[in-house]
Each structure stands twice: as structure tokens, then as C-alpha cells.
PDB file of C-alpha atoms in Angstrom:
ATOM      1  CA  UNK A   1     109.930  89.341 103.616  1.00 95.00           C
ATOM      2  CA  UNK A   2     106.310  90.316 104.020  1.00 96.00           C
ATOM      3  CA  UNK A   3     104.836  92.493 101.260  1.00 95.00           C
ATOM      4  CA  UNK A   4     102.074  94.801 102.474  1.00 93.00           C
ATOM      5  CA  UNK A   5      99.674  95.974  99.763  1.00 90.00           C
ATOM      6  CA  UNK A   6      98.323  99.370 100.826  1.00 86.00           C
ATOM      7  CA  UNK A   7      95.804  99.693  97.997  1.00 80.00           C
ATOM      8  CA  UNK A   8      92.635 101.151  99.472  1.00 77.00           C
ATOM      9  CA  UNK A   9      94.286 102.293 102.698  1.00 78.00           C
ATOM     10  CA  UNK A  10      92.871 105.683 103.710  1.00 73.00           C
ATOM     11  CA  UNK A  11      94.462 106.138 107.112  1.00 72.00           C
ATOM     12  CA  UNK A  12      91.319 105.391 109.073  1.00 69.00           C
ATOM     13  CA  UNK A  13      91.180 103.093 112.077  1.00 72.00           C
ATOM     14  CA  UNK A  14      93.643 102.564 114.933  1.00 83.00           C
ATOM     15  CA  UNK A  15      97.139 102.530 113.431  1.00 88.00           C
ATOM     16  CA  UNK A  16      98.699 100.781 116.419  1.00 92.00           C
ATOM     17  CA  UNK A  17      96.436  97.757 115.970  1.00 92.00           C
ATOM     18  CA  UNK A  18      97.272  97.449 112.273  1.00 91.00           C
ATOM     19  CA  UNK A  19     101.007  97.762 112.877  1.00 95.00           C
ATOM     20  CA  UNK A  20     100.857  95.221 115.695  1.00 95.00           C
ATOM     21  CA  UNK A  21      99.059  92.731 113.431  1.00 94.00           C
ATOM     22  CA  UNK A  22     101.654  93.200 110.697  1.00 95.00           C
ATOM     23  CA  UNK A  23     104.579  92.712 113.077  1.00 96.00           C
ATOM     24  CA  UNK A  24     103.012  89.710 114.772  1.00 96.00           C
ATOM     25  CA  UNK A  25     102.478  88.102 111.360  1.00 96.00           C
ATOM     26  CA  UNK A  26     106.138  88.704 110.535  1.00 97.00           C
ATOM     27  CA  UNK A  27     107.324  87.075 113.749  1.00 95.00           C
ATOM     28  CA  UNK A  28     104.957  84.146 113.332  1.00 96.00           C
ATOM     29  CA  UNK A  29     106.341  83.428 109.854  1.00 97.00           C
ATOM     30  CA  UNK A  30     109.969  84.290 110.692  1.00 96.00           C
ATOM     31  CA  UNK A  31     110.042  87.157 108.181  1.00 97.00           C
ATOM     32  CA  UNK A  32     113.052  89.449 108.472  1.00 95.00           C
ATOM     33  CA  UNK A  33     111.416  92.548 107.038  1.00 96.00           C
ATOM     34  CA  UNK A  34     108.509  94.271 105.338  1.00 97.00           C
ATOM     35  CA  UNK A  35     108.079  95.802 101.888  1.00 96.00           C
ATOM     36  CA  UNK A  36     105.474  98.563 101.839  1.00 94.00           C
ATOM     37  CA  UNK A  37     103.885  98.545  98.379  1.00 90.00           C
ATOM     38  CA  UNK A  38     102.010 101.825  97.990  1.00 83.00           C
ATOM     39  CA  UNK A  39     100.460 100.984  94.616  1.00 76.00           C
ATOM     40  CA  UNK A  40      98.290 103.934  93.654  1.00 69.00           C
ATOM     41  CA  UNK A  41      97.893 105.254  97.190  1.00 67.00           C
ATOM     42  CA  UNK A  42      98.952 108.764  98.144  1.00 75.00           C
ATOM     43  CA  UNK A  43     102.359 108.913  99.846  1.00 80.00           C
ATOM     44  CA  UNK A  44     101.013 111.667 102.092  1.00 82.00           C
ATOM     45  CA  UNK A  45      98.296 109.435 103.520  1.00 84.00           C
ATOM     46  CA  UNK A  46     100.770 106.587 104.019  1.00 90.00           C
ATOM     47  CA  UNK A  47     103.595 108.585 105.612  1.00 92.00           C
ATOM     48  CA  UNK A  48     102.308 108.294 109.216  1.00 92.00           C
ATOM     49  CA  UNK A  49     101.821 104.526 108.827  1.00 92.00           C
ATOM     50  CA  UNK A  50     105.259 104.089 107.250  1.00 94.00           C
ATOM     51  CA  UNK A  51     106.964 106.095 109.978  1.00 95.00           C
ATOM     52  CA  UNK A  52     105.231 104.296 112.827  1.00 95.00           C
ATOM     53  CA  UNK A  53     105.734 100.881 111.232  1.00 96.00           C
ATOM     54  CA  UNK A  54     109.421 101.605 110.678  1.00 96.00           C
ATOM     55  CA  UNK A  55     109.924 102.630 114.293  1.00 95.00           C
ATOM     56  CA  UNK A  56     108.115  99.619 115.752  1.00 96.00           C
ATOM     57  CA  UNK A  57     109.723  97.174 113.330  1.00 96.00           C
ATOM     58  CA  UNK A  58     113.206  98.442 114.094  1.00 94.00           C
ATOM     59  CA  UNK A  59     112.661  97.729 117.783  1.00 94.00           C
ATOM     60  CA  UNK A  60     111.940  94.106 116.826  1.00 94.00           C
ATOM     61  CA  UNK A  61     114.962  93.851 114.546  1.00 95.00           C
ATOM     62  CA  UNK A  62     112.929  93.998 111.337  1.00 96.00           C
ATOM     63  CA  UNK A  63     113.692  96.085 108.243  1.00 97.00           C
ATOM     64  CA  UNK A  64     111.046  98.116 106.394  1.00 97.00           C
ATOM     65  CA  UNK A  65     111.488  98.941 102.696  1.00 97.00           C
ATOM     66  CA  UNK A  66     109.538 101.822 101.166  1.00 96.00           C
ATOM     67  CA  UNK A  67     109.469 103.615  97.788  1.00 94.00           C
ATOM     68  CA  UNK A  68     111.474 106.817  97.487  1.00 94.00           C
ATOM     69  CA  UNK A  69     108.307 108.911  97.829  1.00 93.00           C
ATOM     70  CA  UNK A  70     108.187 107.808 101.499  1.00 94.00           C
ATOM     71  CA  UNK A  71     111.886 108.260 102.213  1.00 95.00           C
ATOM     72  CA  UNK A  72     111.289 111.092 104.677  1.00 94.00           C
ATOM     73  CA  UNK A  73     108.565 109.274 106.642  1.00 94.00           C
ATOM     74  CA  UNK A  74     111.045 107.784 109.115  1.00 94.00           C
ATOM     75  CA  UNK A  75     114.786 107.691 109.771  1.00 92.00           C
ATOM     76  CA  UNK A  76     114.931 103.891 109.922  1.00 91.00           C
ATOM     77  CA  UNK A  77     113.148 103.179 106.638  1.00 97.00           C
ATOM     78  CA  UNK A  78     115.128 101.665 103.751  1.00 97.00           C
ATOM     79  CA  UNK A  79     114.516 103.461 100.464  1.00 97.00           C
ATOM     80  CA  UNK A  80     113.765 101.486  97.306  1.00 97.00           C
ATOM     81  CA  UNK A  81     115.640 103.371  94.587  1.00 97.00           C
ATOM     82  CA  UNK A  82     114.448 102.750  91.033  1.00 95.00           C
ATOM     83  CA  UNK A  83     117.070 101.593  88.543  1.00 96.00           C
ATOM     84  CA  UNK A  84     115.139 103.065  85.580  1.00 91.00           C
ATOM     85  CA  UNK A  85     117.016 106.063  84.145  1.00 89.00           C
ATOM     86  CA  UNK A  86     116.889 108.032  80.921  1.00 80.00           C
ATOM     87  CA  UNK A  87     119.959 110.147  81.658  1.00 84.00           C
ATOM     88  CA  UNK A  88     122.938 110.479  83.971  1.00 92.00           C
ATOM     89  CA  UNK A  89     124.609 107.368  85.350  1.00 97.00           C
ATOM     90  CA  UNK A  90     123.339 104.590  87.560  1.00 97.00           C
ATOM     91  CA  UNK A  91     126.478 104.864  89.694  1.00 98.00           C
ATOM     92  CA  UNK A  92     125.826 108.538  90.457  1.00 98.00           C
ATOM     93  CA  UNK A  93     122.092 107.907  90.913  1.00 97.00           C
ATOM     94  CA  UNK A  94     122.813 105.397  93.672  1.00 98.00           C
ATOM     95  CA  UNK A  95     125.692 107.378  95.197  1.00 98.00           C
ATOM     96  CA  UNK A  96     123.567 110.540  95.379  1.00 97.00           C
ATOM     97  CA  UNK A  97     120.800 108.624  97.168  1.00 97.00           C
ATOM     98  CA  UNK A  98     123.323 107.180  99.617  1.00 98.00           C
ATOM     99  CA  UNK A  99     124.608 110.666 100.365  1.00 97.00           C
ATOM    100  CA  UNK A 100     121.056 111.910 100.868  1.00 97.00           C
ATOM    101  CA  UNK A 101     119.616 109.072 102.967  1.00 96.00           C
ATOM    102  CA  UNK A 102     122.679 107.256 104.284  1.00 96.00           C
ATOM    103  CA  UNK A 103     124.451 104.294 102.692  1.00 95.00           C
ATOM    104  CA  UNK A 104     122.629 101.733 104.839  1.00 95.00           C
ATOM    105  CA  UNK A 105     119.215 103.154 103.906  1.00 97.00           C
ATOM    106  CA  UNK A 106     119.353 102.500 100.145  1.00 98.00           C
ATOM    107  CA  UNK A 107     118.152  99.366  98.330  1.00 98.00           C
ATOM    108  CA  UNK A 108     117.860  98.985  94.563  1.00 98.00           C
ATOM    109  CA  UNK A 109     114.528  98.301  92.875  1.00 97.00           C
ATOM    110  CA  UNK A 110     115.209  96.818  89.449  1.00 96.00           C
ATOM    111  CA  UNK A 111     112.744  98.056  86.849  1.00 94.00           C
ATOM    112  CA  UNK A 112     113.004  96.291  83.518  1.00 95.00           C
ATOM    113  CA  UNK A 113     113.120  99.107  80.980  1.00 94.00           C
ATOM    114  CA  UNK A 114     111.619  98.902  77.490  1.00 96.00           C
ATOM    115  CA  UNK A 115     111.076 102.484  76.362  1.00 95.00           C
ATOM    116  CA  UNK A 116     110.905 104.243  72.978  1.00 96.00           C
ATOM    117  CA  UNK A 117     111.952 107.933  73.018  1.00 94.00           C
ATOM    118  CA  UNK A 118     111.309 110.299  70.127  1.00 91.00           C
ATOM    119  CA  UNK A 119     114.200 112.770  69.990  1.00 87.00           C
ATOM    120  CA  UNK A 120     114.608 115.303  71.360  1.00 83.00           C
ATOM    121  CA  UNK A 121     113.008 113.848  74.506  1.00 76.00           C
ATOM    122  CA  UNK A 122     113.188 117.023  76.557  1.00 70.00           C
ATOM    123  CA  UNK A 123     111.037 115.708  79.411  1.00 73.00           C
ATOM    124  CA  UNK A 124     112.828 112.366  79.608  1.00 74.00           C
ATOM    125  CA  UNK A 125     109.692 110.323  78.994  1.00 79.00           C
ATOM    126  CA  UNK A 126     108.939 107.875  76.238  1.00 88.00           C
ATOM    127  CA  UNK A 127     106.533 105.204  75.090  1.00 92.00           C
ATOM    128  CA  UNK A 128     106.542 101.958  77.074  1.00 94.00           C
ATOM    129  CA  UNK A 129     107.008  98.834  74.958  1.00 96.00           C
ATOM    130  CA  UNK A 130     106.022  95.240  75.506  1.00 94.00           C
ATOM    131  CA  UNK A 131     108.601  92.538  74.817  1.00 93.00           C
ATOM    132  CA  UNK A 132     106.777  91.762  71.573  1.00 95.00           C
ATOM    133  CA  UNK A 133     106.807  95.451  70.555  1.00 96.00           C
ATOM    134  CA  UNK A 134     110.540  95.572  71.206  1.00 97.00           C
ATOM    135  CA  UNK A 135     111.260  92.499  69.099  1.00 96.00           C
ATOM    136  CA  UNK A 136     109.109  93.795  66.220  1.00 97.00           C
ATOM    137  CA  UNK A 137     111.005  97.097  66.166  1.00 96.00           C
ATOM    138  CA  UNK A 138     114.355  95.324  66.249  1.00 97.00           C
ATOM    139  CA  UNK A 139     113.332  93.072  63.373  1.00 97.00           C
ATOM    140  CA  UNK A 140     111.717  95.853  61.327  1.00 96.00           C
ATOM    141  CA  UNK A 141     114.690  98.209  61.505  1.00 95.00           C
ATOM    142  CA  UNK A 142     117.422  95.546  61.690  1.00 96.00           C
ATOM    143  CA  UNK A 143     118.537  97.249  64.881  1.00 94.00           C
ATOM    144  CA  UNK A 144     122.102  97.071  66.089  1.00 96.00           C
ATOM    145  CA  UNK A 145     122.177  97.335  69.882  1.00 97.00           C
ATOM    146  CA  UNK A 146     124.830  98.892  72.094  1.00 97.00           C
ATOM    147  CA  UNK A 147     125.369  98.852  75.838  1.00 96.00           C
ATOM    148  CA  UNK A 148     125.226 102.166  77.669  1.00 96.00           C
ATOM    149  CA  UNK A 149     127.740 101.724  80.469  1.00 95.00           C
ATOM    150  CA  UNK A 150     126.335 104.813  82.210  1.00 96.00           C
ATOM    151  CA  UNK A 151     122.703 103.669  82.249  1.00 95.00           C
ATOM    152  CA  UNK A 152     123.484  99.935  82.400  1.00 96.00           C
ATOM    153  CA  UNK A 153     120.932  99.372  79.646  1.00 96.00           C
ATOM    154  CA  UNK A 154     121.023  98.464  75.966  1.00 97.00           C
ATOM    155  CA  UNK A 155     119.888 100.861  73.277  1.00 97.00           C
ATOM    156  CA  UNK A 156     119.413 101.226  69.531  1.00 97.00           C
ATOM    157  CA  UNK A 157     118.208 103.987  67.232  1.00 96.00           C
ATOM    158  CA  UNK A 158     115.886 104.080  64.246  1.00 96.00           C
ATOM    159  CA  UNK A 159     114.108 106.638  62.081  1.00 94.00           C
ATOM    160  CA  UNK A 160     110.509 106.879  60.924  1.00 92.00           C
ATOM    161  CA  UNK A 161     108.143 109.651  59.792  1.00 90.00           C
ATOM    162  CA  UNK A 162     108.121 111.134  63.300  1.00 87.00           C
ATOM    163  CA  UNK A 163     111.895 111.518  63.344  1.00 92.00           C
ATOM    164  CA  UNK A 164     114.747 109.828  65.165  1.00 95.00           C
ATOM    165  CA  UNK A 165     114.027 107.403  67.991  1.00 96.00           C
ATOM    166  CA  UNK A 166     116.205 105.877  70.666  1.00 95.00           C
ATOM    167  CA  UNK A 167     115.013 102.706  72.367  1.00 96.00           C
ATOM    168  CA  UNK A 168     116.321 101.741  75.811  1.00 96.00           C
ATOM    169  CA  UNK A 169     115.808  98.203  77.017  1.00 97.00           C
ATOM    170  CA  UNK A 170     116.967  95.729  79.626  1.00 97.00           C
ATOM    171  CA  UNK A 171     117.898  92.086  79.322  1.00 97.00           C
ATOM    172  CA  UNK A 172     119.507  89.666  81.745  1.00 97.00           C
ATOM    173  CA  UNK A 173     123.000  91.005  81.031  1.00 97.00           C
ATOM    174  CA  UNK A 174     122.071  94.646  81.682  1.00 97.00           C
ATOM    175  CA  UNK A 175     120.217  93.751  84.877  1.00 97.00           C
ATOM    176  CA  UNK A 176     123.236  91.811  86.120  1.00 97.00           C
ATOM    177  CA  UNK A 177     125.327  94.885  85.378  1.00 97.00           C
ATOM    178  CA  UNK A 178     122.972  97.068  87.436  1.00 97.00           C
ATOM    179  CA  UNK A 179     123.323  94.643  90.325  1.00 97.00           C
ATOM    180  CA  UNK A 180     127.104  94.714  90.023  1.00 97.00           C
ATOM    181  CA  UNK A 181     127.181  98.519  90.158  1.00 98.00           C
ATOM    182  CA  UNK A 182     124.933  98.522  93.224  1.00 98.00           C
ATOM    183  CA  UNK A 183     126.997  95.839  94.937  1.00 97.00           C
ATOM    184  CA  UNK A 184     130.230  97.743  94.299  1.00 98.00           C
ATOM    185  CA  UNK A 185     128.673 100.736  96.085  1.00 98.00           C
ATOM    186  CA  UNK A 186     127.802  98.590  99.094  1.00 97.00           C
ATOM    187  CA  UNK A 187     124.079  98.201  98.437  1.00 97.00           C
ATOM    188  CA  UNK A 188     122.977  95.100 100.346  1.00 96.00           C
ATOM    189  CA  UNK A 189     119.462  94.583  98.989  1.00 96.00           C
ATOM    190  CA  UNK A 190     117.982  94.535  95.483  1.00 96.00           C
ATOM    191  CA  UNK A 191     114.429  93.739  94.431  1.00 95.00           C
ATOM    192  CA  UNK A 192     112.872  92.727  91.149  1.00 92.00           C
ATOM    193  CA  UNK A 193     109.180  92.120  90.411  1.00 90.00           C
ATOM    194  CA  UNK A 194     109.144  88.493  89.282  1.00 92.00           C
ATOM    195  CA  UNK A 195     106.411  88.677  86.588  1.00 92.00           C
ATOM    196  CA  UNK A 196     108.446  91.345  84.763  1.00 92.00           C
ATOM    197  CA  UNK A 197     111.522  89.104  84.478  1.00 95.00           C
ATOM    198  CA  UNK A 198     110.038  85.609  84.542  1.00 95.00           C
ATOM    199  CA  UNK A 199     111.414  84.887  81.052  1.00 94.00           C
ATOM    200  CA  UNK A 200     115.006  85.838  81.970  1.00 96.00           C
ATOM    201  CA  UNK A 201     115.213  85.127  85.715  1.00 96.00           C
ATOM    202  CA  UNK A 202     117.441  82.079  85.280  1.00 96.00           C
ATOM    203  CA  UNK A 203     119.931  84.122  83.237  1.00 96.00           C
ATOM    204  CA  UNK A 204     119.916  86.911  85.827  1.00 95.00           C
ATOM    205  CA  UNK A 205     120.747  84.498  88.626  1.00 91.00           C
ATOM    206  CA  UNK A 206     123.618  82.663  86.919  1.00 84.00           C
TER     207      UNK A 206
END
């Protein structure tokens, strides 16, 4: 696959030339598809490019993967659905997306979760943790972890002066479980950003 970094793209210049260059590069290197990485760019400014690229790529037998924010840019685009959840179930999250976009248009984007929520977390957001932060908390509070079968993530709780916390985190086992749920629903493609799982990639791929 070819990953296209759109950082700095403003929509200026002839779109047809850019798309042609991207597709020619794919054919030259025998790529089977394109991942459109929007980075910090505005989905609105990228929607015309994504739609046109998806249409032209489909005519050449290539797949184009886009984040969910660009799902409506073109009927042939494959939507990268984030696996990171703080509520509900991963099964329903994927199934709902398949119902919305079509089963063949959904791919799973694995996001390795390490998040500390202070309860009640009404807005569903928490504090992101590094791997070192996570280990320090587990050691400090002698945490006992449990698997959430709904979220396909591990969790533990602890208390401090701010109140009760729940920490959600992923490891190789939980990521494999996410992949199993997606596979059972017929999802054909899953992506993971290598630097985020470099320490556990061998255990994921067993």
C-alpha cells in the first residue's frame, strides 16, 4: 500500500495531475491500494481529493482507505474505523459502521489505548498515558487487571485524592481479540501504526 501524507495540502493546484502522479506511482511499485493520512488537515479541504482519488483508483482496481471523517467523500472509499472505545461494544461499533457504509467499505484501524479516566467521565475522555506511566500506576496501586469483553481492552481501577479512576489499556492479547471480533464480522483489512506496537508486534502476530 502507498501511504499519502496530506499534511500541508490546501487544495490548490490541478487535482487531476496530483491524482495521476499518485496512481502512476502505485502501478510502478505494484501497490494494491492507497491510505490517505489526513494528519492535521481539514477533512473539508480533503474531501474533493479523496472523492476524485477514490473514483480514479477504483477504475484501476486499487483500493483507497480514508479516516471516518472522509467517509462521505466517495462511495468507493474504504473507511478506517477506530478501535478505541470508552463505552458500548466493539462488535456493535463495527456492525453499526457496516450498516452505515456497507460491509465491504469498513476496515479496522487499531489504536493502542492507554487512558486514565476520572469517574464519572461524562464526556468519555481521559488522560493519555505512556507505557511507563501505565506501569508506574500498576505498580503503585498493585492493580489487578480485568478484560472487558465488550471493549476488547484490559482495565483496572484505583483511588487517589481526585476520586476513583478507571484505566483502559491494550496489550497484544486485547489487540488480537479486536482483530478476531473484526474478522468474525467479515472485516478484511486491519491497520496498526507500527511505532505504537513495536514492543508487542511479535506477540500480536503469533
